Short mmCIF file of C-alpha atoms in Angstrom, two decimals:
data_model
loop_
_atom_site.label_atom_id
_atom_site.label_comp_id
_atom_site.label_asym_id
_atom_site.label_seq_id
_atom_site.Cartn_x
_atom_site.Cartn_y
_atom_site.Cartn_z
CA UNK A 32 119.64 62.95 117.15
CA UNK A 33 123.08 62.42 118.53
CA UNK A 34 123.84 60.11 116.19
CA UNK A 35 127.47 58.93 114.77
CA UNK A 36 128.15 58.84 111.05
CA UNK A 37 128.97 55.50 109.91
CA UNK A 38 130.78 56.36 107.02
CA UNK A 39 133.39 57.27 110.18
CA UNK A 40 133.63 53.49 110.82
CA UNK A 41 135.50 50.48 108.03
CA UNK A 42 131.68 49.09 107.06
CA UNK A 43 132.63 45.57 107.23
CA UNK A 44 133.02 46.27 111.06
CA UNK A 45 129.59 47.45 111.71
CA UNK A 46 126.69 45.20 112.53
CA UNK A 47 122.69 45.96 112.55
CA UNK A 48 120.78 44.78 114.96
CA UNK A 49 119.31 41.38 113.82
CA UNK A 50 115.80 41.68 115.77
CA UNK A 51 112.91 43.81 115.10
CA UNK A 52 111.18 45.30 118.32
CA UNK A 53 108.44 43.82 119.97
CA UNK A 54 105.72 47.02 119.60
CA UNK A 55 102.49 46.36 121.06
CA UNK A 56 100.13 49.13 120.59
CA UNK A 57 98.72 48.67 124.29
CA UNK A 58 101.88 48.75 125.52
CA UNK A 59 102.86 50.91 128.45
CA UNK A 60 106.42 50.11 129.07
CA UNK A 61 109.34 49.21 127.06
CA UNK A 62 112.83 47.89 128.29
CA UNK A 63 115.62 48.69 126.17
CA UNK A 64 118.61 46.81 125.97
CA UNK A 65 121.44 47.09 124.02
CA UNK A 66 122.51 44.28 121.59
CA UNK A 67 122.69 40.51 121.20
CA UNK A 68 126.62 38.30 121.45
CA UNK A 69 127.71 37.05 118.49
CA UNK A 70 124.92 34.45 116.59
CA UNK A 71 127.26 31.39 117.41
CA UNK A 72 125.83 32.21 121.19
CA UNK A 73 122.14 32.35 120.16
CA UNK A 74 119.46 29.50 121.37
CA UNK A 75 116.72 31.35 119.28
CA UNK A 76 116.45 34.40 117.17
CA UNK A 77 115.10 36.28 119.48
CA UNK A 78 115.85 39.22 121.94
CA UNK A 79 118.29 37.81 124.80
CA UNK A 80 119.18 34.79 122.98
CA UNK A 81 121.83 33.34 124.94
CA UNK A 82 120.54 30.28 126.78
CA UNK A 83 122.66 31.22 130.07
CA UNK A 84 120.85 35.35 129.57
CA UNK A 85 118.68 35.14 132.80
CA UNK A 86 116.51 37.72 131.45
CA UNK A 87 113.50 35.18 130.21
CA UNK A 88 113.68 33.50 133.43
CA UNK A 89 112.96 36.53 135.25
CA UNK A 90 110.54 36.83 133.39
CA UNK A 91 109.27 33.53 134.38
CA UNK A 92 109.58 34.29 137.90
CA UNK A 93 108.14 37.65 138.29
CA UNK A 94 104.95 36.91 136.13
CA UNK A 95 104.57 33.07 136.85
CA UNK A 96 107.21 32.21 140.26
CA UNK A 97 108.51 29.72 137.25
CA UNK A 98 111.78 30.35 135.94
CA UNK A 99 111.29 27.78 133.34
CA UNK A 100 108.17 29.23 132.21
CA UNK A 101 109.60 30.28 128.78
CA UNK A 102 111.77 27.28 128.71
CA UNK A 103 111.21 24.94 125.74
CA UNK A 104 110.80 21.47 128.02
CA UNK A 105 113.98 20.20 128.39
CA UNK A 106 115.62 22.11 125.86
CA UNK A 107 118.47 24.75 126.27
CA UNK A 108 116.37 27.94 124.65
CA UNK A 109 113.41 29.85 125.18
CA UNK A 110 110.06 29.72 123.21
CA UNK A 111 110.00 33.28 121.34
CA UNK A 112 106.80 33.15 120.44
CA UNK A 113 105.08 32.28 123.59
CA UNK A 114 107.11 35.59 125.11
CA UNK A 115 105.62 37.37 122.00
CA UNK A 116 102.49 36.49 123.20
CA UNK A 117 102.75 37.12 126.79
CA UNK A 118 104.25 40.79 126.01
CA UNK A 119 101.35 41.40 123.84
CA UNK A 120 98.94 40.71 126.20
CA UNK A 121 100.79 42.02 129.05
CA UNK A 122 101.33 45.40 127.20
CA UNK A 123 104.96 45.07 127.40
CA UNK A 124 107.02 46.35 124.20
CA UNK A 125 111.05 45.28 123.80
CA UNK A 126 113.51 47.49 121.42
CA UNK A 127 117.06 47.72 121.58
CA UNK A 128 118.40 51.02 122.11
CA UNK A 129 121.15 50.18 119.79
CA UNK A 130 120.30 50.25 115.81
CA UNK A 131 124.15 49.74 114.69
CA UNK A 132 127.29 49.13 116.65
CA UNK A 133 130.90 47.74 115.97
CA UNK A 134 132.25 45.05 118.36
CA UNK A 135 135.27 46.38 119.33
CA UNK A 136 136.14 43.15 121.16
CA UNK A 137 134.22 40.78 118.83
CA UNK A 138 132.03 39.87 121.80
CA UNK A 139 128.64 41.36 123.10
CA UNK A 140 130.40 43.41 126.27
CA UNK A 141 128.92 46.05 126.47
CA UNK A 142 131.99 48.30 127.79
CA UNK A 143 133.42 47.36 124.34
CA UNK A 144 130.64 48.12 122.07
CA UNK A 145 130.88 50.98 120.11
CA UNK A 146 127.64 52.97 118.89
CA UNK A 147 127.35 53.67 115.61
CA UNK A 148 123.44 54.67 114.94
CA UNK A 149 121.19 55.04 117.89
CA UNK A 150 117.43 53.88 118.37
CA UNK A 151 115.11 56.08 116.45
CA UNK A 152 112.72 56.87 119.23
CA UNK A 153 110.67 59.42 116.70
CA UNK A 154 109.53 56.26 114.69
CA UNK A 155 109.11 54.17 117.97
CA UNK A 156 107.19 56.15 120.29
CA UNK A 157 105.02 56.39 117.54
CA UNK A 158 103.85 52.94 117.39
CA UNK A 159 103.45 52.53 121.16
CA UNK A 160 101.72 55.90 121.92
CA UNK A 161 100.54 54.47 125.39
CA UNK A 162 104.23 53.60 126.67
CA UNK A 163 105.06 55.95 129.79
CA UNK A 164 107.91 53.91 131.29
CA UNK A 165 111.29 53.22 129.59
CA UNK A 166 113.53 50.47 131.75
CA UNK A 167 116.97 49.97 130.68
CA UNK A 168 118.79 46.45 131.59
CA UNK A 169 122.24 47.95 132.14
CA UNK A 170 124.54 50.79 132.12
CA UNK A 171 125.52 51.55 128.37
CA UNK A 172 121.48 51.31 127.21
CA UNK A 173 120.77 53.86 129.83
CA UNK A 174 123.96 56.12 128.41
CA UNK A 175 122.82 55.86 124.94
CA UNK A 176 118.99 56.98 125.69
CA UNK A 177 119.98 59.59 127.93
CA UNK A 178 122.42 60.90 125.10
CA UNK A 179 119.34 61.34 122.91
CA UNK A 180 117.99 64.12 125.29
CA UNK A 181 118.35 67.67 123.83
CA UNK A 182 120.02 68.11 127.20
CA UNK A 183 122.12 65.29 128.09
CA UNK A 184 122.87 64.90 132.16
CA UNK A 185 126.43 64.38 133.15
CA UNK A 186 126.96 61.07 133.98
CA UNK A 187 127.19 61.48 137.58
CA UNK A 188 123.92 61.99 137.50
CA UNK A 189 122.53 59.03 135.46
CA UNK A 190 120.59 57.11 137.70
CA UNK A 191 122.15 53.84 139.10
CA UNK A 192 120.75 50.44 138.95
CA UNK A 193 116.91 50.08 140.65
CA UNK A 194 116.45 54.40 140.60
CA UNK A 195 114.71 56.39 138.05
CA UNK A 196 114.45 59.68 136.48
CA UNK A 197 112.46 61.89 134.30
CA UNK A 198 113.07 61.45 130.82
CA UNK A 199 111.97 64.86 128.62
CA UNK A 200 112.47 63.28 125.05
CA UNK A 201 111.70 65.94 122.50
CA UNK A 202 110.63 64.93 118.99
CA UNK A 203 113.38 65.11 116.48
CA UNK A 204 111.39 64.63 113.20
CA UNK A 205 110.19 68.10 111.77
CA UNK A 206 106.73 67.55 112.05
CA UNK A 207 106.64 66.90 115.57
CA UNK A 208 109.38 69.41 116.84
CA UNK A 209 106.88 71.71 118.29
CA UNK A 210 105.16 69.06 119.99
CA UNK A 211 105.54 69.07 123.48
CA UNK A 212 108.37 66.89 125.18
CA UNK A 213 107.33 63.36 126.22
CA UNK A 214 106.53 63.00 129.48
CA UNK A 215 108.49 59.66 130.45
CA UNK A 216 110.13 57.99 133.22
CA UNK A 217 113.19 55.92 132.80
CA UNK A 218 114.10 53.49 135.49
CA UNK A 219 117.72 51.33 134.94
CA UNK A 220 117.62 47.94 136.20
CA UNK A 221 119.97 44.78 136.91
CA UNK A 222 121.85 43.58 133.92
CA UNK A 223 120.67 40.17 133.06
CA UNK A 224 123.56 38.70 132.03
CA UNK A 225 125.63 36.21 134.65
CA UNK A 226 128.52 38.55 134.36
CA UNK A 227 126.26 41.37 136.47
CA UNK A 228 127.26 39.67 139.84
CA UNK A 229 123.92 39.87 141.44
CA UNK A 230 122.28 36.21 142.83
CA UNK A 231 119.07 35.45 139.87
CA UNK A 232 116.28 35.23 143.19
CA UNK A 233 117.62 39.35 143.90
CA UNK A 234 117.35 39.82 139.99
CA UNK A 235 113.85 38.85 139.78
CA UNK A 236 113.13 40.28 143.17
CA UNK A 237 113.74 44.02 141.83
CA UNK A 238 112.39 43.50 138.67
CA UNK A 239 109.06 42.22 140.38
CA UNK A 240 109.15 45.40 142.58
CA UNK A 241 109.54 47.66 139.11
CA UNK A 242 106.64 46.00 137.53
CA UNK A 243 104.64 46.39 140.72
CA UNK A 244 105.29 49.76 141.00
CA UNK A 245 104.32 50.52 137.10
CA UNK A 246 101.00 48.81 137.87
CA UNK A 247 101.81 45.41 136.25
CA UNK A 248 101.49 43.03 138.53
#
């Protein structure tokens, strides 16, 4: 599946993703990041857990017009399990594209991170048989899913941020490899870190178009 060995990479180097993915069986979309900064930047232990990540108050504003929806009062994190809750209800999974990866820079850049193992979309599709739509929050999570196609595009023709494309994943796993391909979209959309130079009301303006246009709001 396009993976890289680790045993290529010193082991002390490589990391594992610390979260599990947020799987609701109702779901119909996923998003698919790539991996968390280092845990002295966490506010929770939780997908996006850097306080200044905009992504939970996009959330916020898209679903609620409350960017402080998720907030904890007055406090400088989010409330995991009230997103839990809304992406259950909502039918909205979360799972890192990114299993393993070394820090080549010791930060969470993403134009530093190397891959080492690859989401194993076999064992995730699985769980959320209802998900259609893939969205990707940046340009190395839609690289790495698009490298797990039988047959990759170049990169010229990735789609850039607020397009889509088809996404044909076939099953890896031997029991499924006759199964027909899945018959996904995958749309790439803002980064949500403040590094992506993009004002937060433009953020939350194209993710609310997305999740309008994928029936969600």
């Amino acid at each position: 599946m396009n993976k890289t060995d680790p045993k290529k990479h010193s082991t002390d180097r490589v990391e594992t993703h610390p979260f599990a993915p947020v799987l609701p069986p109702n779901a119909t979309v996923m998003m698919m990041g790539t991996f968390p900064p280092t845990s002295d930047k966490w506010a929770m232990s939780f997908h996006y857990p850097n306080f200044y990540n905009d992504m939970w108050r996009i959330y916020g504003g898209v679903f609620f017009d409350d960017v402080d929806y998720f907030r904890i009062e007055e406090e400088k994190r989010f409330d995991p399990e009230r997103i839990i809750d809304f992406m259950y209800e909502r039918g909205i999974a979360s799972c890192p594209t990114v299993k393993q990866a070394i820090r080549e820079t010791g930060n969470a850049s993403d134009k530093n991170l190397t891959v080492v193992t690859p989401v194993d979309l076999d064992d995730i599709l699985t769980k959320v048989p209802k998900v259609r739509t893939l969205f990707t929050t940046g340009g190395k999570a839609t690289e790495v899913l698009l490298n797990l196609l039988v047959d990759p595009p170049s990169k010229s023709k990735y789609p850039k941020t607020n397009q889509s494309m088809s996404y044909p994943y076939q099953w890896q796993c031997t029991e499924n490899k006759n199964s027909a391909p899945n018959d996904l979209m995958l749309y790439r959309l803002p980064s949500t870190s403040r590094a992506y130079p993009l004002a937060l009301e433009k953020k939350i303006a194209a993710y609310k178009d997305f999740f309008k246009k994928i029936g969600k709001l």
